[in-house]
Amino acid sequence: MNPSLTQARTARRTHSFTESVIREMTRVAREHDAINLAQGFPDFPAPQALKDAACDAIQADVNQYAVTWGSPSMREALVEKYASWYGLNIEGDREITVTCGATEAMASVMLAVVNPGDEVIVLEPFYENYGPDAILCQAHPVFLPLEPPAYRIDPERLASLITDRTRAIVINTPNNPSGRVFDESEMNAVRDLCVKHDILAITDEIYEHIIYEGSHIPLATLPGMRDRTIIISGLSKTFSVTGWRVGTIVAPPDLTDAIRKVHDFLTVGAPAPLQEACAAGMRILGPDYYQDMVEGYRKRRDVLYGALTDAGFRCSRPEGAYYIMADFSDLSDLDDRAFSIRLTSECGVTPVPGSSFFHDPAGGGRSIVRFVFCKRIETLTEAGERLRSYFQG
Ligand code: GLN
């Protein structure tokens, strides 16, 4: 159909953002039969205990709607999780909402707390959903640049972005795509500004258990933040079940009331049997599971990091999550998109173009691509061999 007719037939809010580049690159990888190091999903199995629990729940006929804001078992498991990991006391009945992935969580939260015309501060480079989520609320994303290679939060620069329309700041730590785990001084600086200017913090903590250096500091644990922080997380990454779509929100009761209304009308609820399985997983899988997972990812990180540096990319070892931002300016003059396509078709390895993590297409990311390492060691070794021989012969 003629593009201007399509524009006229569709809502303007959809015109201001584009298709997900991450998922587009997954399609490009498939077309070329390349190794997909673009989209962050594991190519190894989920824990057996979790799969058994899901099958059991289905066989036990847990197949109808769960309670809209989350099955009792899931909310109980979350109360225990936040108490034991972070010393946070959460009221399961009034402060938790279980959603269809962290993606729905972020959209429901923004729709519940952000008004048209508000400003929402987003760290850049960013995970691609935050800008469109703000736009769906008719709010304005305002970007705080994190300068490579350190990708640190600069408190003065953050302070300079705050206006009387600033409603919220989105903090994703461990961070996708930079690999940063923000440290105490960075988190304290964010805390100070949120408290001083009465700003909400929306924290995306989906990689909370995938940390190699430093430790995870939930902003909600810092003084004055519990009442102004909305914690988003989920089980996709922790349990390697990205297709299950089980996300979680913890927020003070008044905010939770609003979030639950949005969530209810958007999706009714997250999949009932999979909530049972995730609750069982949180109960059954102990410290060994979490340690093994991190060690597994640390090995994978080192395999990919070694291959990328051998091939001639410039990058640093991520402190958390499972992504590496790699600068290819020593290897090619192409822009990030052309480089990603060429790498896919000629080398058989697919990254995500760096510009998809920046708001200005002509701005940052032009000589950067992002690779994931949530793949089997064999997959990463093969990708590494391809990259070494393609660039170094
Ligand atoms: N979070 C993952 C990534 O950054 C998956 C994104 C997605 O497709 N939802 O690659």
mmCIF file of C-alpha atoms and ligand atoms in Angstrom, residues 22-23 38-40 103 127 176 207 237 323 370 372, ligand 1:
data_model
loop_
_atom_site.group_PDB
_atom_site.id
_atom_site.type_symbol
_atom_site.label_atom_id
_atom_site.label_comp_id
_atom_site.label_asym_id
_atom_site.label_seq_id
_atom_site.Cartn_x
_atom_site.Cartn_y
_atom_site.Cartn_z
ATOM 1 C CA ILE A 22 16.936 -6.505 17.453
ATOM 2 C CA ARG A 23 14.139 -8.694 16.140
ATOM 3 C CA ALA A 38 21.839 -10.274 17.819
ATOM 4 C CA GLN A 39 18.888 -11.166 20.025
ATOM 5 C CA GLY A 40 19.381 -11.935 23.697
ATOM 6 C CA THR A 103 8.381 -5.694 28.325
ATOM 7 C CA TYR A 127 17.498 -0.894 25.555
ATOM 8 C CA ASN A 176 21.844 -3.759 28.416
ATOM 9 C CA TYR A 207 19.714 -9.083 34.716
ATOM 10 C CA LYS A 237 16.918 -14.296 31.881
ATOM 11 C CA TYR A 323 26.033 -8.248 25.854
ATOM 12 C CA ARG A 370 26.328 -5.308 19.975
ATOM 13 C CA VAL A 372 25.192 -11.359 22.779
HETATM 14 N N1 GLN B 1 16.504 -8.279 25.768
HETATM 15 C C1 GLN B 1 16.932 -9.025 24.621
HETATM 16 C C2 GLN B 1 17.906 -8.201 23.801
HETATM 17 O O1 GLN B 1 18.235 -7.092 24.142
HETATM 18 C C3 GLN B 1 15.765 -9.491 23.795
HETATM 19 C C4 GLN B 1 15.047 -8.385 23.151
HETATM 20 C C5 GLN B 1 13.734 -8.800 22.628
HETATM 21 O O2 GLN B 1 13.677 -9.252 21.513
HETATM 22 N N2 GLN B 1 12.712 -8.657 23.391
HETATM 23 O O3 GLN B 1 18.369 -8.709 22.807
#
